[in-house]
XYZ file of C-alpha atoms in Angstrom:
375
model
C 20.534 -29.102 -15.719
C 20.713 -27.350 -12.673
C 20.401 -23.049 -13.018
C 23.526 -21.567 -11.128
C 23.265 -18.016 -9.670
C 24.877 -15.503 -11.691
C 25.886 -12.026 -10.823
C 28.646 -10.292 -8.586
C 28.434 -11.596 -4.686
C 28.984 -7.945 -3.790
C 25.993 -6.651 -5.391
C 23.384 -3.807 -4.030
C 20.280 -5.427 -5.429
C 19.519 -10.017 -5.366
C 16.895 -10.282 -8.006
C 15.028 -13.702 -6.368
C 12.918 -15.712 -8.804
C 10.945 -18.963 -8.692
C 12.495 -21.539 -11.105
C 14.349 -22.484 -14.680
C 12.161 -22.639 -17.182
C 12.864 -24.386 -20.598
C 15.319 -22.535 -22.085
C 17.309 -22.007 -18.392
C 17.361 -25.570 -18.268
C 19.273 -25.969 -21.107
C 21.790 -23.159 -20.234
C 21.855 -23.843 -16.680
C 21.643 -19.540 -16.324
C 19.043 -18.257 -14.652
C 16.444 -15.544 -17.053
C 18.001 -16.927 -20.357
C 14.542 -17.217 -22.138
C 11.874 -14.773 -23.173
C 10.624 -13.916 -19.431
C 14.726 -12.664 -18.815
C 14.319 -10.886 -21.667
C 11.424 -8.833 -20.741
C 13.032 -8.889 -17.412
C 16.466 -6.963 -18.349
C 14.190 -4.448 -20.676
C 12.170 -3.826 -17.343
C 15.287 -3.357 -15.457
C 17.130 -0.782 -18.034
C 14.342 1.274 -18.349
C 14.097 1.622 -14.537
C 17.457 2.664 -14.471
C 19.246 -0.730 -13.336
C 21.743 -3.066 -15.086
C 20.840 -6.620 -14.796
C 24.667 -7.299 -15.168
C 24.762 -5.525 -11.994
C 22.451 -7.496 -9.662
C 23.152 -11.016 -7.988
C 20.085 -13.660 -10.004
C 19.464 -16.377 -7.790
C 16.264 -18.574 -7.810
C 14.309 -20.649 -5.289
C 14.756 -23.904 -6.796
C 17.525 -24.359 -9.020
C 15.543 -27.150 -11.271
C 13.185 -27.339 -13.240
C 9.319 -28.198 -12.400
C 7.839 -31.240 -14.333
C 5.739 -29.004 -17.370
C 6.774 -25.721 -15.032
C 4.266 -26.125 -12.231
C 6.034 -25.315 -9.492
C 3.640 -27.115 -7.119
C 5.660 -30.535 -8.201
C 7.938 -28.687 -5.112
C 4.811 -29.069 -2.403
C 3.842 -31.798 0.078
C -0.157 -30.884 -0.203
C -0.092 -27.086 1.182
C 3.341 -27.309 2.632
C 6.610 -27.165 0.820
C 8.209 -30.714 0.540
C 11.595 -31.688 1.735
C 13.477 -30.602 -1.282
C 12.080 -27.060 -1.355
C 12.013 -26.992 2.657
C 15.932 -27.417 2.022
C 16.250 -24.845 -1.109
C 14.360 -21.528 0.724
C 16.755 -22.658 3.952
C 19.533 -22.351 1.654
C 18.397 -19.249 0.248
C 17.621 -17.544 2.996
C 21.224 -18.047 4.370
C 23.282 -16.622 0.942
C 20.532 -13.663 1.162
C 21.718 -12.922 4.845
C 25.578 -13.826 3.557
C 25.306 -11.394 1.087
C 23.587 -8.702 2.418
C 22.463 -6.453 -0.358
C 20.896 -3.135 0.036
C 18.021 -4.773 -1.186
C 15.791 -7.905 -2.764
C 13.595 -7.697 -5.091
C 11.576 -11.214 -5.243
C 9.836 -12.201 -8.452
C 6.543 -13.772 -8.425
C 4.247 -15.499 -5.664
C 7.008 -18.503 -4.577
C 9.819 -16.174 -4.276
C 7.791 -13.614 -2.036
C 6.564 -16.851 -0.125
C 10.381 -18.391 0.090
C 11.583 -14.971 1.358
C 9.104 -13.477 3.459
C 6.672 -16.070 4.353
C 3.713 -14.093 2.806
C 1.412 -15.323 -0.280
C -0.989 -12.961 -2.377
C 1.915 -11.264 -4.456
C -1.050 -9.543 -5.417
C -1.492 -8.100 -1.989
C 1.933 -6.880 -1.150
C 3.762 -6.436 -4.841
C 5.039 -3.271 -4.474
C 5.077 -2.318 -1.082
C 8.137 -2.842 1.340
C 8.892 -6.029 3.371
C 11.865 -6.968 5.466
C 14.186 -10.439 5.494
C 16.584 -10.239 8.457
C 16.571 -5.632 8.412
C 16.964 -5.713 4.053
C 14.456 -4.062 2.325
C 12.623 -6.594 0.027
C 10.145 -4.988 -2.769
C 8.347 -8.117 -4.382
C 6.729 -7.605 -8.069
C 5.480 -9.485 -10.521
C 7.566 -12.456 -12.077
C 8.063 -11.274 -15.597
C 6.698 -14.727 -16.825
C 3.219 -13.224 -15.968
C 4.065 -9.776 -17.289
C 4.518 -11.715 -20.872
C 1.238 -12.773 -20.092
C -0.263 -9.835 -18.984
C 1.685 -7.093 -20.843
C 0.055 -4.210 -19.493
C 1.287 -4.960 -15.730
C 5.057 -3.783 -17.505
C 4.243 -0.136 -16.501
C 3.821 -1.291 -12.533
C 6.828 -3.840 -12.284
C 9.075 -0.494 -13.932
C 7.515 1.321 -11.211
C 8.252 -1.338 -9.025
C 12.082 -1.221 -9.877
C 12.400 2.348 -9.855
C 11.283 2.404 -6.481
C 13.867 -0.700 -5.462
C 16.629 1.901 -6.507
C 16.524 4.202 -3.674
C 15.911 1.140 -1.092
C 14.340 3.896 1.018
C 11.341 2.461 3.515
C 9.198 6.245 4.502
C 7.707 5.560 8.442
C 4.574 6.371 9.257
C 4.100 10.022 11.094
C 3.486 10.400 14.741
C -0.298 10.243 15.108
C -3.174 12.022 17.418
C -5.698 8.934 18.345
C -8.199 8.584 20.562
C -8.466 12.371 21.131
C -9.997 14.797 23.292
C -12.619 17.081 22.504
C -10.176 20.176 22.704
C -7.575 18.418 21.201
C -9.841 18.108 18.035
C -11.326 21.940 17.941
C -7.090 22.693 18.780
C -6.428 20.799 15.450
C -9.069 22.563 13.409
C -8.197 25.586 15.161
C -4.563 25.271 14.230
C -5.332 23.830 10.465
C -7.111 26.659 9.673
C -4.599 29.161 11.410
C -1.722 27.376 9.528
C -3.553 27.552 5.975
C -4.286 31.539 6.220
C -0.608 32.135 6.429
C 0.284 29.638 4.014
C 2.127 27.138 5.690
C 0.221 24.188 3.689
C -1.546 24.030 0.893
C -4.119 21.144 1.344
C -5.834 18.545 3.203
C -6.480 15.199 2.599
C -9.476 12.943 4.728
C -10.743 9.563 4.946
C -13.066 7.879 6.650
C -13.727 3.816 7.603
C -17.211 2.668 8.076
C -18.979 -0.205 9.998
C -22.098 -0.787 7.801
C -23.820 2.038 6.924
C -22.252 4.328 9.375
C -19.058 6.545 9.908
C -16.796 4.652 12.421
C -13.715 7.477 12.438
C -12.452 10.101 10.044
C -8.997 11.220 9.610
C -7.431 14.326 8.664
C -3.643 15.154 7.588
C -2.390 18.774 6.488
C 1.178 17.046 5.976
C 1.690 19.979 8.546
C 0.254 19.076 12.027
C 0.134 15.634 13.238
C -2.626 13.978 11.706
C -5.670 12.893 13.802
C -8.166 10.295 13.943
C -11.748 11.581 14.913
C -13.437 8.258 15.890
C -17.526 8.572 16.162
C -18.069 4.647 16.798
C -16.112 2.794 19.639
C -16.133 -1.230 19.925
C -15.060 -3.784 22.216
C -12.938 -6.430 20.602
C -15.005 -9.406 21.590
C -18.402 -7.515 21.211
C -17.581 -6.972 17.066
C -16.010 -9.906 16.125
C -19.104 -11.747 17.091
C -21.695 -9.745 15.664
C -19.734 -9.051 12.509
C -19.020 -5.477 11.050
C -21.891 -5.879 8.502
C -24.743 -6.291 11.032
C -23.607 -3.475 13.369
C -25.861 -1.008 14.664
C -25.554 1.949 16.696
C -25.759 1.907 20.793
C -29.713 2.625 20.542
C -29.638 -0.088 18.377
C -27.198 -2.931 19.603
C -25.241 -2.849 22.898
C -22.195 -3.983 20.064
C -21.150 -0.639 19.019
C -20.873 2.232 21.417
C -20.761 6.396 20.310
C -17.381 7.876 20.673
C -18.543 11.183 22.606
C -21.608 12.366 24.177
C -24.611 14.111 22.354
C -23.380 17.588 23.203
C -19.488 17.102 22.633
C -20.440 15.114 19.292
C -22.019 18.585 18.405
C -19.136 20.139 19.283
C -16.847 18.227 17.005
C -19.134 18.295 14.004
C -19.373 21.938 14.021
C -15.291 21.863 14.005
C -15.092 19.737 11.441
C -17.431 22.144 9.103
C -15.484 25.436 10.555
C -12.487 22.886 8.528
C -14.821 22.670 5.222
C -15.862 25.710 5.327
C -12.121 27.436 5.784
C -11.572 27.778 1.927
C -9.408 24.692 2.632
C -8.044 22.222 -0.674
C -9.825 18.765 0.766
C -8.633 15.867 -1.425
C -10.219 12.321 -0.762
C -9.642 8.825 -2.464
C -13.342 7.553 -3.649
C -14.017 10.392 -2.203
C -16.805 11.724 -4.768
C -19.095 8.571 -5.302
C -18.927 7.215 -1.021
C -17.076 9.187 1.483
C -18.270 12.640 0.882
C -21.836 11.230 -0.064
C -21.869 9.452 2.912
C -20.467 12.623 5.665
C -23.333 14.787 3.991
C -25.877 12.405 4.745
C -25.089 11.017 8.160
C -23.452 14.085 9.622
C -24.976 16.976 7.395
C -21.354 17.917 6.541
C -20.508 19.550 3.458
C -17.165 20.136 1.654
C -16.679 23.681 0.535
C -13.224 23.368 -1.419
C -13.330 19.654 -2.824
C -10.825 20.080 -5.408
C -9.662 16.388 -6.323
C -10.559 12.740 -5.955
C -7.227 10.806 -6.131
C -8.767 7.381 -7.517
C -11.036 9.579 -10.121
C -7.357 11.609 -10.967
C -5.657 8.352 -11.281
C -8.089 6.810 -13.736
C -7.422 9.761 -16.059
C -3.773 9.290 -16.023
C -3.537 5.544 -16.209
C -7.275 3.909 -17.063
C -5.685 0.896 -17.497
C -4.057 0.332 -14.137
C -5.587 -0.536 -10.775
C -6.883 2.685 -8.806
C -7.149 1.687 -5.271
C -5.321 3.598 -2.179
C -3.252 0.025 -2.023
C -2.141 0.308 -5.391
C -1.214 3.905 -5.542
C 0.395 3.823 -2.257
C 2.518 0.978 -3.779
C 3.601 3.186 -6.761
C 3.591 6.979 -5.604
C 4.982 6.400 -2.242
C 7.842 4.678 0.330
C 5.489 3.474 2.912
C 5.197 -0.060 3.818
C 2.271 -2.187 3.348
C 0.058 -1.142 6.302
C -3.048 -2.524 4.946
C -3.179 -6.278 4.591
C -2.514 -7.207 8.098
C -4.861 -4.653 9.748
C -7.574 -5.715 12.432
C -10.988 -4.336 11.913
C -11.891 -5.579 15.713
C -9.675 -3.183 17.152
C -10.065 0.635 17.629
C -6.482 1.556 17.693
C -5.785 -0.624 14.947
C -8.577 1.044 12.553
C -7.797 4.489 13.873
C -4.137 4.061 12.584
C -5.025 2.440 9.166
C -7.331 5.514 8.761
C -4.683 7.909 9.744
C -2.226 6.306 7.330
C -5.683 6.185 3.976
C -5.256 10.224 4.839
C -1.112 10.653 4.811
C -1.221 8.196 1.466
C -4.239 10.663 -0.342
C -2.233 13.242 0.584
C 1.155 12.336 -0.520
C -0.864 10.923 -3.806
C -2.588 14.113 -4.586
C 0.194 16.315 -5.008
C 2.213 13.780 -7.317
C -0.871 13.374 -9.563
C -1.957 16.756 -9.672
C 1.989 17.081 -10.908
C 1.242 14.024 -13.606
C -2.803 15.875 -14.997
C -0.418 19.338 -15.548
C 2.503 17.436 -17.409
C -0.116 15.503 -19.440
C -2.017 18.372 -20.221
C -4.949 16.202 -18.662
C -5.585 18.522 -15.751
C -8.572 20.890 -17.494
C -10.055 17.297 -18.473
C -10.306 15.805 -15.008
């Protein structure tokens, strides 16, 4: 029997899923079995009525024994699914909502053209300017019960439809431009204008490539140390690279004396009585400053991924995942290009805004849990 869509054509939120199962074969209604169950219970606790959404699926039949790769050609879809995500695509862009939330792998492929639900569950997309949040299909949830708490997340955050852009950001700086930041930072946090900062860093092998800092004040900046040509690192490979006295790949940043010169900021920062907060922070990046640079971190009051473990030791603990839950940014992570400067300095700009923006709403979570003494 074929599964019709259900749901008023007005609606704010299109729930998108994959395909009837058994049970929404026999109905012909779309999340009439166990998985639309879970689904609505999901849905109410995240403060949305199912009755309330437009339900619509990719394919409107069911798979031979519910593999839905009956509807591929190989790798590519086949006619009749070619047809079905051409039909969908146009009712999504009839209707208009304020925003889609696509359930499971196929319906994040069918809408967005991406695969690895995995990789972008959670994190904002767009169809045609609507926000699209894809999560897990609750078919896997019954599966994997615990991943209830992140698709509730997931749904809360579809509520407000609200996509957060990145800040303006200082890359490539100057040499004054960095001690003006410090300067500034430090000027800032003695009159109480902020109350923390967060840093990252990205590495190329065993070495610092750039370092970001973010006072959710200033701009943030990007501090690179290691500059690349393009052609020069893709062919050597980013786990073979050296430094200039070693390979003519990589190239330093500043010279010897202004590299001096921006250390010695950086540890006027650390040394400021400054909150730092870092993600991994504890077990690589701060190991890994101290012995490259000699740089040591007076005030290090909080490692977001160690935080989030004590909250939620069940649930995933990378910056990815936490970004996908604690904040509005997009996903700014899986289509980054480690061969180019700009493109790493940003990404490292935007692993600083995220710890920042994490730290304060865990540090909120340890005191309501009473877990903060613990951590």
């Amino acid at each position: 029997m074929l599964c019709q869509d259900v749901g008023p054509p007005d609606a704010k939120i299109i729930l998108v899923g994959e395909a009837p199962g058994k049970n929404e074969d026999r109905t012909g209604i779309p999340f009439s079995g166990a998985a639309g169950t879970l689904l609505k219970q999901m849905l109410t606790h995240s403060g949305i009525r199912f009755a309330d959404c437009y339900v619509t699926n990719v394919m409107n039949v069911q798979p031979p024994n519910n593999k839905f790769e009956y509807f591929y050609d190989g790798k590519l879809p086949g006619a009749s699914l070619e047809a079905s995500i051409i039909k969908l695509r146009d009712k999504l862009e009839a209707i208009r909502p304020q925003v889609i939330i696509t359930l499971g792998a196929e319906a994040l492929r069918a809408v967005c053209n991406k695969r690895k639900i995995t990789a972008y569950r959670g994190t904002w997309l767009s169809f045609r300017d609507i926000p699209v949040l894809p999560t897990f299909h609750p078919a896997y949830v019954l599966r994997q019960y615990q991943s209830h708490v992140v698709v509730e997340m997931d749904f809360t955050k579809a509520v407000s439809s609200y996509i957060k852009e990145p800040p303006e950001m200082i890359l490539g700086p100057s040499l004054q431009q960095v001690v003006h930041w410090v300067d500034i930072a430090i000027r800032d946090f003695g009159i109480k204008k902020y109350g923390r900062i967060a840093y990252d860093i990205e590495t190329v092998g065993k070495h610092i490539r750039c370092i970001a800092f973010t006072n959710g004040c200033q701009r943030p900046i990007c501090i690179p140390f290691i500059r690349f040509k393009s052609s020069d690192l893709a062919k050597v490979g980013t786990t073979r690279v050296m430094l200039q006295s070693q390979s003519q790949a990589a190239g330093s940043y500043w010279s010897s004396r202004d590299e001096v010169h921006v250390l010695n900021a950086i540890q006027r920062l650390f040394d400021s009585g400054i909150e730092i907060v870092g993600q991994n922070s504890i077990g690589f990046d701060a190991p890994l400053l101290q012995d490259e640079f000699g740089l040591h971190i007076r005030e290090h009051i909080m490692d977001t991924m160690h935080a989030w473990h004590c909250l939620y030791s069940e649930l995933p603990m990378g910056l990815s995942f936490l970004c996908s839950v604690l904040t509005d940014y997009a996903n700014y992570w899986t289509d980054k290009v480690t061969t180019d400067d700009i493109s790493e300095w940003k990404y490292n700009v935007m692993d600083a805004v995220v710890t920042l923006e994490v730290s304060y709403k865990i540090e909120k979570e340890l005191k309501e849990s009473n877990f903060e003494h613990a951590y």
